[in-house]
N, CA, C and O atoms as a Tinker XYZ file with bonds, in Angstrom:
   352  protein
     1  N      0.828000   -1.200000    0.000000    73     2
     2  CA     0.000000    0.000000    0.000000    64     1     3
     3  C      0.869000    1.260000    0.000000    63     2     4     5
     4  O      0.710000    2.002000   -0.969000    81     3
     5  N      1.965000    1.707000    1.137000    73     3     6
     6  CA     2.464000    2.461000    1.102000    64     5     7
     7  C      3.282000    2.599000   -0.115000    63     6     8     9
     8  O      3.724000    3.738000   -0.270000    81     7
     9  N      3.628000    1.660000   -1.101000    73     7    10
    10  CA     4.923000    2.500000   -2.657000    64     9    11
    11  C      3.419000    2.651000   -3.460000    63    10    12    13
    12  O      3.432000    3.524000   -4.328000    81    11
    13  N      2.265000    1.999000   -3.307000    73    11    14
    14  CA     1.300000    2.722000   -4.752000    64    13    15
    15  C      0.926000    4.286000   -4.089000    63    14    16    17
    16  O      0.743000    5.325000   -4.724000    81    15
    17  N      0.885000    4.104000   -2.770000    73    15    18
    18  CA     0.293000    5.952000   -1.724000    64    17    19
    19  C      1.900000    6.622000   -2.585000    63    18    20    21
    20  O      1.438000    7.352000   -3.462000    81    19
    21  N      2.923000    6.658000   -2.658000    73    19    22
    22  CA     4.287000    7.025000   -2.943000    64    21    23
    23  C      3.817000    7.213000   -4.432000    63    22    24    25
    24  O      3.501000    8.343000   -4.804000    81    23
    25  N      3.771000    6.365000   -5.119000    73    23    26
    26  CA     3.758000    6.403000   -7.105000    64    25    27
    27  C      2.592000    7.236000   -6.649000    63    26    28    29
    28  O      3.266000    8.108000   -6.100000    81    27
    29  N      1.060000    7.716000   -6.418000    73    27    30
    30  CA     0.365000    8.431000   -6.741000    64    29    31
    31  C      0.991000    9.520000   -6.595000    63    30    32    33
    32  O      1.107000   10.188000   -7.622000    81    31
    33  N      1.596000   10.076000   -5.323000    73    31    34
    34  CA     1.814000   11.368000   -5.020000    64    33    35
    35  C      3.066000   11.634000   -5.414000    63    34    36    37
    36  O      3.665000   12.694000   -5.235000    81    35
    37  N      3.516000   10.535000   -6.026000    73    35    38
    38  CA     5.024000   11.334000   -7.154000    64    37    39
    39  C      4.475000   11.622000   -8.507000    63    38    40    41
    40  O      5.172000   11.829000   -9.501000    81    39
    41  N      3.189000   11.621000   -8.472000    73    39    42
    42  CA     2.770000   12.318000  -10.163000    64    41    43
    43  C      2.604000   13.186000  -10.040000    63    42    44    45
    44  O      1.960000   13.449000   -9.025000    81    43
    45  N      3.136000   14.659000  -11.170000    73    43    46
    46  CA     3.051000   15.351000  -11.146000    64    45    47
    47  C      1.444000   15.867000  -11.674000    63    46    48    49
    48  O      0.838000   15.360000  -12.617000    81    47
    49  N      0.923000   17.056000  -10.767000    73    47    50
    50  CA    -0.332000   17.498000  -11.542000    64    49    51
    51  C     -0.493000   18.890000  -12.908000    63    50    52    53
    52  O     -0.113000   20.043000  -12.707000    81    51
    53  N     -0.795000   18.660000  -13.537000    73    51    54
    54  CA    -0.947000   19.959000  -14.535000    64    53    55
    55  C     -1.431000   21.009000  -14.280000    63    54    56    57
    56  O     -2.608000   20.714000  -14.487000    81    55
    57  N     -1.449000   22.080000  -13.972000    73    55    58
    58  CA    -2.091000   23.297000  -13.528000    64    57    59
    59  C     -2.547000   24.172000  -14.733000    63    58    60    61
    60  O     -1.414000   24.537000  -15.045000    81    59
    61  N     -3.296000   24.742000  -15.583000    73    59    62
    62  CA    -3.351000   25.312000  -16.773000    64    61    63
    63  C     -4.552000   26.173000  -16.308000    63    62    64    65
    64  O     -5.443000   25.590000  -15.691000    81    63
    65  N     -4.652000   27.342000  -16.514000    73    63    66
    66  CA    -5.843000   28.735000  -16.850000    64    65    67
    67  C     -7.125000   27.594000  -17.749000    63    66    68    69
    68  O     -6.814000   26.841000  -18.672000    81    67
    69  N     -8.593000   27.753000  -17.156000    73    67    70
    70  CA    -9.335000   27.403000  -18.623000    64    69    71
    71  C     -9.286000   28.927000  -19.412000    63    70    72    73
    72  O     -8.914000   30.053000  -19.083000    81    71
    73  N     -9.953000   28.230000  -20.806000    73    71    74
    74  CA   -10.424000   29.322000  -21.876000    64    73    75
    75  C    -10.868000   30.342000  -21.279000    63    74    76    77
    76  O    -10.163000   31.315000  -21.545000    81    75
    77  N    -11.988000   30.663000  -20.366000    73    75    78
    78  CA   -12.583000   31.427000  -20.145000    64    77    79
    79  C    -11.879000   32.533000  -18.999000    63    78    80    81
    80  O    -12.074000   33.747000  -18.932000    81    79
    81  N    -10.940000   31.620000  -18.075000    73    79    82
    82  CA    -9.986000   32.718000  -17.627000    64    81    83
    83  C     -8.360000   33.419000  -18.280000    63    82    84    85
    84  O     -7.590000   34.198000  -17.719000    81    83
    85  N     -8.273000   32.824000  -19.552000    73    83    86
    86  CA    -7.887000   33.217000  -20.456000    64    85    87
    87  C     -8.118000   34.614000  -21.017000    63    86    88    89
    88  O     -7.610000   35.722000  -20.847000    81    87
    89  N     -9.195000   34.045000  -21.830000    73    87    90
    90  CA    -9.767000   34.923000  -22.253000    64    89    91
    91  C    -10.369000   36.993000  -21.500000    63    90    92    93
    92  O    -10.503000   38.156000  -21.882000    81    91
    93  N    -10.502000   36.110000  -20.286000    73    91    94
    94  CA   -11.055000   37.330000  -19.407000    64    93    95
    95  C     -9.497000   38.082000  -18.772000    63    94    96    97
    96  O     -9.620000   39.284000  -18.540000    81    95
    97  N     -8.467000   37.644000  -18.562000    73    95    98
    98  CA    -7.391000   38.158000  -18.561000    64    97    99
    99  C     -6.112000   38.502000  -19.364000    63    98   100   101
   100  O     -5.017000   38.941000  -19.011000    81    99
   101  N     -6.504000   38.234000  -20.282000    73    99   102
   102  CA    -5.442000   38.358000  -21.720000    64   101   103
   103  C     -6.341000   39.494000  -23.017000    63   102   104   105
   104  O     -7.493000   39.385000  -23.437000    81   103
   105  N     -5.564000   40.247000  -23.275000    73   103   106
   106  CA    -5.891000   40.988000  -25.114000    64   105   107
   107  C     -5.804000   40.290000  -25.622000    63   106   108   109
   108  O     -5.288000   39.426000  -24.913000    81   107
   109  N     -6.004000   39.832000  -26.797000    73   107   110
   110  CA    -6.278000   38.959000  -27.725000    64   109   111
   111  C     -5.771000   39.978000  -29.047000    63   110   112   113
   112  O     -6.783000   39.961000  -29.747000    81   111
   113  N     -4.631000   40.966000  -29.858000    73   111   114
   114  CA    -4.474000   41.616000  -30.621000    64   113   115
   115  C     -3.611000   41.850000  -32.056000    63   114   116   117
   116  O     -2.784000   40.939000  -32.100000    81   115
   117  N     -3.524000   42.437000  -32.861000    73   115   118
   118  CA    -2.823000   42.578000  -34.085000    64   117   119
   119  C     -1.812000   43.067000  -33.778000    63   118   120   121
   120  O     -2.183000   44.138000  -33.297000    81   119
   121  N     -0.414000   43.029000  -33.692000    73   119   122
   122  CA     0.452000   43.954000  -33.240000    64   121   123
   123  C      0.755000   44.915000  -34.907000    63   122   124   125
   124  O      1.023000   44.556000  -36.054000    81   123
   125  N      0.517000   46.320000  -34.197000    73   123   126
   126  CA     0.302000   47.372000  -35.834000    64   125   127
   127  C      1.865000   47.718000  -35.322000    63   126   128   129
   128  O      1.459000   48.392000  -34.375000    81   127
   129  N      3.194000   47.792000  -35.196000    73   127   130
   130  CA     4.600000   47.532000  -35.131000    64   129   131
   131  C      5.117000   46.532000  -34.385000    63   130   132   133
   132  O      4.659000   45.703000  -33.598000    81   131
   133  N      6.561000   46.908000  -34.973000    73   131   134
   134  CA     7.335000   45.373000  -33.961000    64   133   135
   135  C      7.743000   46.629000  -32.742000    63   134   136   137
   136  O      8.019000   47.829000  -32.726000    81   135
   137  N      7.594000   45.613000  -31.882000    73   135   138
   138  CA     7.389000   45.473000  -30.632000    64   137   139
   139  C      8.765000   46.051000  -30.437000    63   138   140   141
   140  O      9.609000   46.019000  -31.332000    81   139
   141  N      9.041000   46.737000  -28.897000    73   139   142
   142  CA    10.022000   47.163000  -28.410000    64   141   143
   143  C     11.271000   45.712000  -28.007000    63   142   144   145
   144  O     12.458000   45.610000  -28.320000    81   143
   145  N     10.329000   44.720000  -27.173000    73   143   146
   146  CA    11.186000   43.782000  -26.696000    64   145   147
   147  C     10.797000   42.738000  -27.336000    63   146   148   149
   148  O      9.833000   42.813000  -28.098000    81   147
   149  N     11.544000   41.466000  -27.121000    73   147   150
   150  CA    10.894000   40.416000  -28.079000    64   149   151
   151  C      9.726000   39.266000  -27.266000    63   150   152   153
   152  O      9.456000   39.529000  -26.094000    81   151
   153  N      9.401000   38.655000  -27.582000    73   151   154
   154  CA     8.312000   37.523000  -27.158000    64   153   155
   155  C      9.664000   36.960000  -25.794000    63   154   156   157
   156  O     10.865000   37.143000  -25.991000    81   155
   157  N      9.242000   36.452000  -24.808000    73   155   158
   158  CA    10.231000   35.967000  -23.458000    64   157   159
   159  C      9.734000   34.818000  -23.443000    63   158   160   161
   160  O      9.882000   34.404000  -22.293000    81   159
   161  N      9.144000   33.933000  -24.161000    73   159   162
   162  CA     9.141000   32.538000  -24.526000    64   161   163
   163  C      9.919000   32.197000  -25.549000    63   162   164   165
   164  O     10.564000   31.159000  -25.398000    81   163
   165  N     10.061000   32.886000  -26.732000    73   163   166
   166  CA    10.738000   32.299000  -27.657000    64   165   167
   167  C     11.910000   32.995000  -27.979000    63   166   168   169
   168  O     12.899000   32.365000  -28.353000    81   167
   169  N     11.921000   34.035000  -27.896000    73   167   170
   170  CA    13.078000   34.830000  -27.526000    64   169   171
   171  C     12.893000   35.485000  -28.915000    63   170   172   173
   172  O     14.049000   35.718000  -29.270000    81   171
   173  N     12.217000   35.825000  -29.702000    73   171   174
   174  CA    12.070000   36.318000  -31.696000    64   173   175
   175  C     11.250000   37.709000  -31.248000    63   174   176   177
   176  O     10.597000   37.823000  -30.211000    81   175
   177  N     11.442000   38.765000  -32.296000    73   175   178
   178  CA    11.028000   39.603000  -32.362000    64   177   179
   179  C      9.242000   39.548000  -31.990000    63   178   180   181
   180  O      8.784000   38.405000  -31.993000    81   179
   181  N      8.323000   40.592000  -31.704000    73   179   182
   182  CA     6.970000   39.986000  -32.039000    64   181   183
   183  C      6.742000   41.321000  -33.349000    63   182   184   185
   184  O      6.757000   42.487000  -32.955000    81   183
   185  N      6.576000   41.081000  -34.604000    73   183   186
   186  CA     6.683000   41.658000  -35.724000    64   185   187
   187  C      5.357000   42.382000  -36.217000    63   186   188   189
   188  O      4.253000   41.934000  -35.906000    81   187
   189  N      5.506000   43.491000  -36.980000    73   187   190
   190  CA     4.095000   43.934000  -37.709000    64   189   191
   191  C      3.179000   42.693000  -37.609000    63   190   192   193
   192  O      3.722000   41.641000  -37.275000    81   191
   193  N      2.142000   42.694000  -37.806000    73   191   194
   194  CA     1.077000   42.193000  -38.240000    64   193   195
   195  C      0.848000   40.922000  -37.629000    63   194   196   197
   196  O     -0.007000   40.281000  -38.240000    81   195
   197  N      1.490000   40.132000  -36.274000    73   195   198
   198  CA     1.299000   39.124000  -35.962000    64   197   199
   199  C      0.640000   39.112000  -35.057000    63   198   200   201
   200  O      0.516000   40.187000  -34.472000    81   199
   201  N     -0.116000   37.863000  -34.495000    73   199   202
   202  CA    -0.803000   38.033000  -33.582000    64   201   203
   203  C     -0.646000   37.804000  -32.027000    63   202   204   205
   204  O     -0.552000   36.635000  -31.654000    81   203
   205  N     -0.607000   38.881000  -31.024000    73   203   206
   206  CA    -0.110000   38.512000  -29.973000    64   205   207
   207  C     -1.545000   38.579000  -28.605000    63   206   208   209
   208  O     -2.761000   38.736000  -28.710000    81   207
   209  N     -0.589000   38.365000  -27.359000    73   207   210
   210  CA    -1.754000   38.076000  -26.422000    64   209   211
   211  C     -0.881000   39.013000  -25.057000    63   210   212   213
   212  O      0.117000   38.615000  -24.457000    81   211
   213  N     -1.435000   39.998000  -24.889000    73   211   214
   214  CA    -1.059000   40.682000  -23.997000    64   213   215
   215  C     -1.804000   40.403000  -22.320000    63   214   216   217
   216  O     -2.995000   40.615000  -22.093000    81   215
   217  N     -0.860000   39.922000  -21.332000    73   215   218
   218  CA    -1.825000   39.613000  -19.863000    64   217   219
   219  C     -1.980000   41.563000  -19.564000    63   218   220   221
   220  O     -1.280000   42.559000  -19.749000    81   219
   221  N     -3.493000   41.200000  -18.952000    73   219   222
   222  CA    -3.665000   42.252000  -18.349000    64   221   223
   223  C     -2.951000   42.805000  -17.973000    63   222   224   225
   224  O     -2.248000   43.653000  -18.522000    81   223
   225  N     -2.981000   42.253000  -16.391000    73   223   226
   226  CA    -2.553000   42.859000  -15.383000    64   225   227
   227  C     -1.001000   43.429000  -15.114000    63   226   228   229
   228  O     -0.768000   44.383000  -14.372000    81   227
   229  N      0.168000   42.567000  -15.958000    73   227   230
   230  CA     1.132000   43.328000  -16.214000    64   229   231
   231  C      1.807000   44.079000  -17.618000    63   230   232   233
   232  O      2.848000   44.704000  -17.821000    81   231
   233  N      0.641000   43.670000  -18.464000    73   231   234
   234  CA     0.562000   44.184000  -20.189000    64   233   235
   235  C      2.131000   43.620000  -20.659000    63   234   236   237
   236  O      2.858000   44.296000  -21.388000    81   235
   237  N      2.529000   42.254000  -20.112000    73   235   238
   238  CA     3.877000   41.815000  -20.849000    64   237   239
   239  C      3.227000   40.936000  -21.957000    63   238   240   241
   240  O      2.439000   40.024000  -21.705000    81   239
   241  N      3.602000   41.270000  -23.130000    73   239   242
   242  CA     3.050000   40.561000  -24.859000    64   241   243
   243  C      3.616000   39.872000  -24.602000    63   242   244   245
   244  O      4.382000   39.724000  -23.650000    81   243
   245  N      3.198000   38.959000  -25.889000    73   243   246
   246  CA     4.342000   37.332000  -26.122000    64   245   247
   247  C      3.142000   37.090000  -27.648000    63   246   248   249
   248  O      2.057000   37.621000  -27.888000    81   247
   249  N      3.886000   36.149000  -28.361000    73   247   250
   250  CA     3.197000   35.671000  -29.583000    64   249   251
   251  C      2.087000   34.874000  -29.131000    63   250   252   253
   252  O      2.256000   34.060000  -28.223000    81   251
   253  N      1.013000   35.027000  -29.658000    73   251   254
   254  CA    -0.148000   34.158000  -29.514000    64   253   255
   255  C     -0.164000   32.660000  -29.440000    63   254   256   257
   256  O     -0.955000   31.937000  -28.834000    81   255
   257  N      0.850000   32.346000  -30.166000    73   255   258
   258  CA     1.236000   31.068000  -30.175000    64   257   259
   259  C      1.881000   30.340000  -28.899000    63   258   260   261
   260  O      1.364000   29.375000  -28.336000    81   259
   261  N      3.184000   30.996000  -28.500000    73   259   262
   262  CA     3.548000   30.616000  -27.513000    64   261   263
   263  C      3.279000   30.813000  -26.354000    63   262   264   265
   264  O      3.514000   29.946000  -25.512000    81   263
   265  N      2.589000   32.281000  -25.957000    73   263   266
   266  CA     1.708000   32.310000  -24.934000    64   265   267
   267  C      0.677000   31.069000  -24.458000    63   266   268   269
   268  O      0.424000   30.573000  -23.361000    81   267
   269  N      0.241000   30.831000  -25.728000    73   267   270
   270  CA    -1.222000   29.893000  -25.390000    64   269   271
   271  C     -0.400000   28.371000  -25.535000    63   270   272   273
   272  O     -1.064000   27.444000  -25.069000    81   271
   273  N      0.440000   28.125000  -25.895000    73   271   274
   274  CA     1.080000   26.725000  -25.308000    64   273   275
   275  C      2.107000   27.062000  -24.239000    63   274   276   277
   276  O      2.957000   26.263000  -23.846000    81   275
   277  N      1.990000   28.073000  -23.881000    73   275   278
   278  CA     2.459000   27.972000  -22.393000    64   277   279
   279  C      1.307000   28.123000  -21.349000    63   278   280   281
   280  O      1.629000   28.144000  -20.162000    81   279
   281  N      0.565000   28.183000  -21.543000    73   279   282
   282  CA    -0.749000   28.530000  -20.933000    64   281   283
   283  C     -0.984000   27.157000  -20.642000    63   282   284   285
   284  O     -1.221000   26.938000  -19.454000    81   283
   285  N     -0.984000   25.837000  -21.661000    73   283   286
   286  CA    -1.205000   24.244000  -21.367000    64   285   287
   287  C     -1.093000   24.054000  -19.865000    63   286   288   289
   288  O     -1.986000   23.865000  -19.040000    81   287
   289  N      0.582000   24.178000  -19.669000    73   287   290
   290  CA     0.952000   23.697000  -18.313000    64   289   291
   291  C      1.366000   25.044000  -17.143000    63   290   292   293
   292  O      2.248000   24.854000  -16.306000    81   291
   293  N      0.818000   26.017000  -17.201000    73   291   294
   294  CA     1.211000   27.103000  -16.439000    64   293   295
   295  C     -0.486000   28.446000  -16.187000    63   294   296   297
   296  O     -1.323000   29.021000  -16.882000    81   295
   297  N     -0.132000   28.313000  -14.886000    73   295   298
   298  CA    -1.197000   29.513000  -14.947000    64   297   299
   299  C     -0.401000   30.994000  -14.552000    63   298   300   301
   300  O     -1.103000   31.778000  -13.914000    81   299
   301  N      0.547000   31.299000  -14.770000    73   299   302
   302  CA     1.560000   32.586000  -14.744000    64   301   303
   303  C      1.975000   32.991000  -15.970000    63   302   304   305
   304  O      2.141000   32.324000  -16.991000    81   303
   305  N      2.169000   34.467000  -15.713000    73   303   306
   306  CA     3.075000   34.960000  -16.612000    64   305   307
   307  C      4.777000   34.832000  -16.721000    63   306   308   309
   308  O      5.563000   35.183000  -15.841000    81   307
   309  N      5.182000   34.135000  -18.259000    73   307   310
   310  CA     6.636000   33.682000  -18.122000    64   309   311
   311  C      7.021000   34.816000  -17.699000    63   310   312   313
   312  O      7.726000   34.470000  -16.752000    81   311
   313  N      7.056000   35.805000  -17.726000    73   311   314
   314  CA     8.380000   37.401000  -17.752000    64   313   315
   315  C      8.183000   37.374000  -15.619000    63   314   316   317
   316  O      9.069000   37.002000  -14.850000    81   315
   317  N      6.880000   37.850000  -15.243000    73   315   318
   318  CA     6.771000   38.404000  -13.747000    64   317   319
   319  C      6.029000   37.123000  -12.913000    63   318   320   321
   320  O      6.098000   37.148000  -11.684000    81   319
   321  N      5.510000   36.303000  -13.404000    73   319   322
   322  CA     4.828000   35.208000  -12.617000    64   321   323
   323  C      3.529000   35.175000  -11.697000    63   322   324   325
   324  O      3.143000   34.367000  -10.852000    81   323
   325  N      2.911000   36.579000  -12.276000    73   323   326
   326  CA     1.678000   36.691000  -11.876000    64   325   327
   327  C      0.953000   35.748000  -12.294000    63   326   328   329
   328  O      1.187000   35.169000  -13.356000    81   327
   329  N      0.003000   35.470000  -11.544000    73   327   330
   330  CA    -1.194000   33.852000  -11.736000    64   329   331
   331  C     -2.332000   35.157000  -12.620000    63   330   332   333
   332  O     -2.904000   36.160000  -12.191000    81   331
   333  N     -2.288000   34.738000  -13.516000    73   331   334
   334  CA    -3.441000   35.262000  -14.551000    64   333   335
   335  C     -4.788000   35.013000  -13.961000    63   334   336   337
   336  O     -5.684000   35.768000  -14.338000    81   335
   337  N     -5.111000   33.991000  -13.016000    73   335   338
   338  CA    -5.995000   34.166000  -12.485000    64   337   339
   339  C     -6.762000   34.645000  -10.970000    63   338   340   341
   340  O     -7.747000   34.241000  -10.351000    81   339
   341  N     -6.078000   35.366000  -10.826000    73   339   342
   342  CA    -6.343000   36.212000  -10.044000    64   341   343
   343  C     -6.144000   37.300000  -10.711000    63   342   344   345
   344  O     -5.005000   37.544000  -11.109000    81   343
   345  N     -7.416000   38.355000  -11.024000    73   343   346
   346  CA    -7.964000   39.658000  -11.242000    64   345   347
   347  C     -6.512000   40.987000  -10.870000    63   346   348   349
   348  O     -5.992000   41.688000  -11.738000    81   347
   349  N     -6.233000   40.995000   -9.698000    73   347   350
   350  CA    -5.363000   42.205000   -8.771000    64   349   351
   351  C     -4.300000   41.701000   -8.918000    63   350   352
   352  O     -3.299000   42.215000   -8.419000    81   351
């Protein structure tokens, strides 16, 4: 009993934002220039016309893309580590 109590609680759990607190804490936008700094997931410019996802609460961008597959396994922002879900 005690190594299967051990194997359960050595699995790791996934933590991820749903859609809807996503959505309610993130811009969703066109970037109309390139960006001052670059995306802090992928480390690439974020360029005219692409699409990015700005968190509210500390307005740090990132590409739409990599934001939202970092979003899978994380409910923070990569740059400051605010939990997107919490509002303040």
């Amino acid at each position: 009993l005690a190594g299967g109590l051990q194997s359960f609680l050595d699995q790791s759990v996934v933590v991820r934002p749903t859609p809807e607190q996503i959505n309610s804490h993130t811009i969703l936008s066109r970037s109309f220039q390139v960006q001052d700094d670059n995306c802090a997931i992928c480390q690439d410019p974020i360029e005219m016309d692409q699409m990015m996802r700005i968190i509210s609460h500390c307005t740090h961008r990132f590409h739409q893309t990599c934001i939202d597959t970092w979003f899978q396994s994380h409910v923070t922002c990569p740059t400051c580590r605010h939990d997107i879900r919490e509002s303040a």
